[in-house]
GROMACS .gro file of C-alpha atoms in nm:
model
  174
    1UNK     CA    1   0.009  -0.029  -0.037
    2UNK     CA    2   0.246   0.275   0.070
    3UNK     CA    3   0.434   0.163  -0.271
    4UNK     CA    4   0.059   0.197  -0.454
    5UNK     CA    5   0.127   0.577  -0.293
    6UNK     CA    6   0.424   0.657  -0.343
    7UNK     CA    7   0.394   0.602  -0.704
    8UNK     CA    8   0.121   0.781  -0.680
    9UNK     CA    9   0.266   1.073  -0.482
   10UNK     CA   10   0.547   1.058  -0.790
   11UNK     CA   11   0.291   1.038  -1.070
   12UNK     CA   12   0.087   1.327  -0.975
   13UNK     CA   13   0.378   1.592  -0.871
   14UNK     CA   14   0.430   1.730  -1.179
   15UNK     CA   15   0.631   2.043  -1.147
   16UNK     CA   16   0.706   2.306  -1.404
   17UNK     CA   17   0.799   2.678  -1.231
   18UNK     CA   18   0.947   2.892  -1.383
   19UNK     CA   19   1.063   3.264  -1.222
   20UNK     CA   20   1.130   3.605  -1.578
   21UNK     CA   21   1.392   3.798  -1.526
   22UNK     CA   22   1.279   4.169  -1.520
   23UNK     CA   23   1.478   4.498  -1.525
   24UNK     CA   24   1.433   4.676  -1.209
   25UNK     CA   25   1.265   4.974  -1.490
   26UNK     CA   26   1.170   4.844  -1.730
   27UNK     CA   27   1.060   5.117  -2.030
   28UNK     CA   28   0.727   5.040  -2.191
   29UNK     CA   29   0.845   4.803  -2.438
   30UNK     CA   30   1.022   4.597  -2.140
   31UNK     CA   31   0.719   4.594  -1.982
   32UNK     CA   32   0.464   4.509  -2.254
   33UNK     CA   33   0.680   4.224  -2.349
   34UNK     CA   34   0.630   4.097  -2.007
   35UNK     CA   35   0.277   4.132  -1.937
   36UNK     CA   36   0.308   3.836  -2.269
   37UNK     CA   37   0.546   3.585  -2.186
   38UNK     CA   38   0.410   3.550  -1.801
   39UNK     CA   39   0.065   3.524  -1.955
   40UNK     CA   40   0.170   3.225  -2.198
   41UNK     CA   41   0.377   3.095  -1.905
   42UNK     CA   42   0.162   3.080  -1.685
   43UNK     CA   43  -0.074   2.925  -1.936
   44UNK     CA   44   0.192   2.683  -2.005
   45UNK     CA   45   0.306   2.554  -1.702
   46UNK     CA   46  -0.004   2.518  -1.583
   47UNK     CA   47  -0.106   2.236  -1.838
   48UNK     CA   48   0.197   2.016  -1.786
   49UNK     CA   49   0.157   2.080  -1.427
   50UNK     CA   50  -0.256   1.976  -1.514
   51UNK     CA   51  -0.090   1.683  -1.770
   52UNK     CA   52   0.253   1.564  -1.773
   53UNK     CA   53   0.357   1.396  -1.415
   54UNK     CA   54   0.665   1.313  -1.509
   55UNK     CA   55   0.761   1.720  -1.621
   56UNK     CA   56   1.028   1.851  -1.314
   57UNK     CA   57   1.184   2.131  -1.432
   58UNK     CA   58   1.271   2.497  -1.295
   59UNK     CA   59   1.231   2.699  -1.545
   60UNK     CA   60   1.478   3.072  -1.543
   61UNK     CA   61   1.243   3.345  -1.883
   62UNK     CA   62   1.463   3.638  -2.007
   63UNK     CA   63   1.315   3.885  -2.227
   64UNK     CA   64   1.590   3.886  -2.436
   65UNK     CA   65   1.551   4.159  -2.778
   66UNK     CA   66   1.802   3.954  -3.008
   67UNK     CA   67   1.691   3.657  -3.033
   68UNK     CA   68   1.476   3.618  -3.347
   69UNK     CA   69   1.124   3.381  -3.203
   70UNK     CA   70   1.228   3.235  -2.926
   71UNK     CA   71   1.521   2.925  -2.746
   72UNK     CA   72   1.531   2.743  -2.480
   73UNK     CA   73   1.790   2.508  -2.361
   74UNK     CA   74   1.804   2.166  -2.076
   75UNK     CA   75   1.956   2.316  -1.852
   76UNK     CA   76   1.607   2.592  -1.829
   77UNK     CA   77   1.691   2.879  -2.019
   78UNK     CA   78   1.447   3.050  -2.208
   79UNK     CA   79   1.461   3.312  -2.417
   80UNK     CA   80   1.200   3.490  -2.561
   81UNK     CA   81   1.240   3.822  -2.855
   82UNK     CA   82   1.103   4.111  -2.972
   83UNK     CA   83   0.856   3.976  -3.151
   84UNK     CA   84   0.526   3.954  -3.014
   85UNK     CA   85   0.347   3.621  -3.225
   86UNK     CA   86   0.616   3.459  -3.024
   87UNK     CA   87   0.436   3.527  -2.674
   88UNK     CA   88   0.211   3.281  -2.675
   89UNK     CA   89   0.109   2.954  -2.491
   90UNK     CA   90   0.197   2.722  -2.815
   91UNK     CA   91   0.595   2.908  -2.829
   92UNK     CA   92   0.601   2.882  -2.395
   93UNK     CA   93   0.445   2.490  -2.445
   94UNK     CA   94   0.723   2.377  -2.756
   95UNK     CA   95   1.093   2.588  -2.569
   96UNK     CA   96   0.961   2.403  -2.225
   97UNK     CA   97   0.957   2.114  -2.388
   98UNK     CA   98   1.337   2.165  -2.499
   99UNK     CA   99   1.381   2.218  -2.112
  100UNK     CA  100   1.300   1.890  -2.091
  101UNK     CA  101   1.504   1.737  -2.399
  102UNK     CA  102   1.364   1.747  -2.681
  103UNK     CA  103   1.609   1.831  -2.926
  104UNK     CA  104   1.845   1.882  -2.629
  105UNK     CA  105   2.032   1.567  -2.478
  106UNK     CA  106   2.224   1.238  -2.629
  107UNK     CA  107   1.883   0.967  -2.538
  108UNK     CA  108   1.619   1.198  -2.756
  109UNK     CA  109   1.915   1.161  -2.979
  110UNK     CA  110   1.953   0.833  -2.982
  111UNK     CA  111   1.598   0.739  -2.907
  112UNK     CA  112   1.520   0.943  -3.237
  113UNK     CA  113   1.779   0.737  -3.456
  114UNK     CA  114   1.612   0.403  -3.370
  115UNK     CA  115   1.203   0.532  -3.345
  116UNK     CA  116   1.286   0.399  -3.000
  117UNK     CA  117   0.905   0.574  -2.869
  118UNK     CA  118   0.768   0.289  -2.692
  119UNK     CA  119   0.483   0.422  -2.452
  120UNK     CA  120   0.489   0.714  -2.651
  121UNK     CA  121   0.422   0.551  -2.970
  122UNK     CA  122   0.147   0.362  -2.870
  123UNK     CA  123  -0.011   0.666  -2.661
  124UNK     CA  124  -0.018   0.834  -3.020
  125UNK     CA  125  -0.107   0.536  -3.211
  126UNK     CA  126  -0.435   0.569  -2.972
  127UNK     CA  127  -0.505   0.926  -3.081
  128UNK     CA  128  -0.406   0.933  -3.498
  129UNK     CA  129  -0.394   0.519  -3.517
  130UNK     CA  130  -0.178   0.230  -3.577
  131UNK     CA  131   0.014   0.401  -3.839
  132UNK     CA  132   0.106   0.713  -3.681
  133UNK     CA  133   0.516   0.735  -3.563
  134UNK     CA  134   0.721   1.015  -3.372
  135UNK     CA  135   0.879   1.227  -3.683
  136UNK     CA  136   1.242   1.398  -3.494
  137UNK     CA  137   1.399   1.657  -3.730
  138UNK     CA  138   1.621   1.987  -3.654
  139UNK     CA  139   1.551   1.889  -3.281
  140UNK     CA  140   1.170   1.889  -3.310
  141UNK     CA  141   0.922   1.693  -3.303
  142UNK     CA  142   0.593   1.619  -3.505
  143UNK     CA  143   0.264   1.553  -3.444
  144UNK     CA  144   0.182   1.775  -3.145
  145UNK     CA  145   0.570   1.900  -3.162
  146UNK     CA  146   0.400   2.264  -3.206
  147UNK     CA  147   0.632   2.395  -3.370
  148UNK     CA  148   0.449   2.640  -3.504
  149UNK     CA  149   0.164   2.831  -3.433
  150UNK     CA  150  -0.088   2.693  -3.721
  151UNK     CA  151  -0.083   2.332  -3.517
  152UNK     CA  152  -0.194   2.495  -3.141
  153UNK     CA  153  -0.565   2.427  -3.015
  154UNK     CA  154  -0.683   2.354  -2.683
  155UNK     CA  155  -0.670   1.888  -2.792
  156UNK     CA  156  -0.343   1.953  -2.979
  157UNK     CA  157  -0.170   2.156  -2.625
  158UNK     CA  158  -0.350   1.890  -2.433
  159UNK     CA  159  -0.176   1.556  -2.658
  160UNK     CA  160   0.171   1.817  -2.657
  161UNK     CA  161   0.162   1.761  -2.273
  162UNK     CA  162   0.122   1.390  -2.235
  163UNK     CA  163   0.332   1.296  -2.532
  164UNK     CA  164   0.638   1.496  -2.360
  165UNK     CA  165   0.525   1.314  -2.008
  166UNK     CA  166   0.521   0.990  -2.227
  167UNK     CA  167   0.841   1.057  -2.408
  168UNK     CA  168   1.030   1.145  -2.042
  169UNK     CA  169   0.887   0.751  -1.890
  170UNK     CA  170   1.074   0.737  -2.225
  171UNK     CA  171   1.378   0.775  -2.159
  172UNK     CA  172   1.345   1.168  -2.324
  173UNK     CA  173   1.667   1.364  -2.023
  174UNK     CA  174   1.861   1.015  -2.020
   0.00000   0.00000   0.00000
């Protein structure tokens, strides 16, 4: 019984936390960016925390005007550039996936090369049919990688989180 309680607790406690580094006296451009980024990150973290029990990361977020779109690294850094079209929940979900290992770990690369995502593939096929597979390229995945804004919907965002969770169970983080 104790083991079952521990397993339930472990599987029900995703923790994506984040903090936005801000200038102490922000210009109007910065203040607007901070507001948009905070909304996007709040929505994305809440969705991951609700749907991806294995997702654990403390994320540091920055507004960096020199970044063309947004980027992220496995060490937990996410940077948004000036283009407001990328200050969205979709982008935040996508970048958080990079902090969890998508395109960032040797395990990601080797599992992609071998198409070795047994649990994630089963989950994907439950949605998209028996021939569905996780595709990898350029440090990204599809379907449900949320690589472009036109891929965003409530269903796709939920599936993204669940797929990343299954990939973590399969060894994404190494």
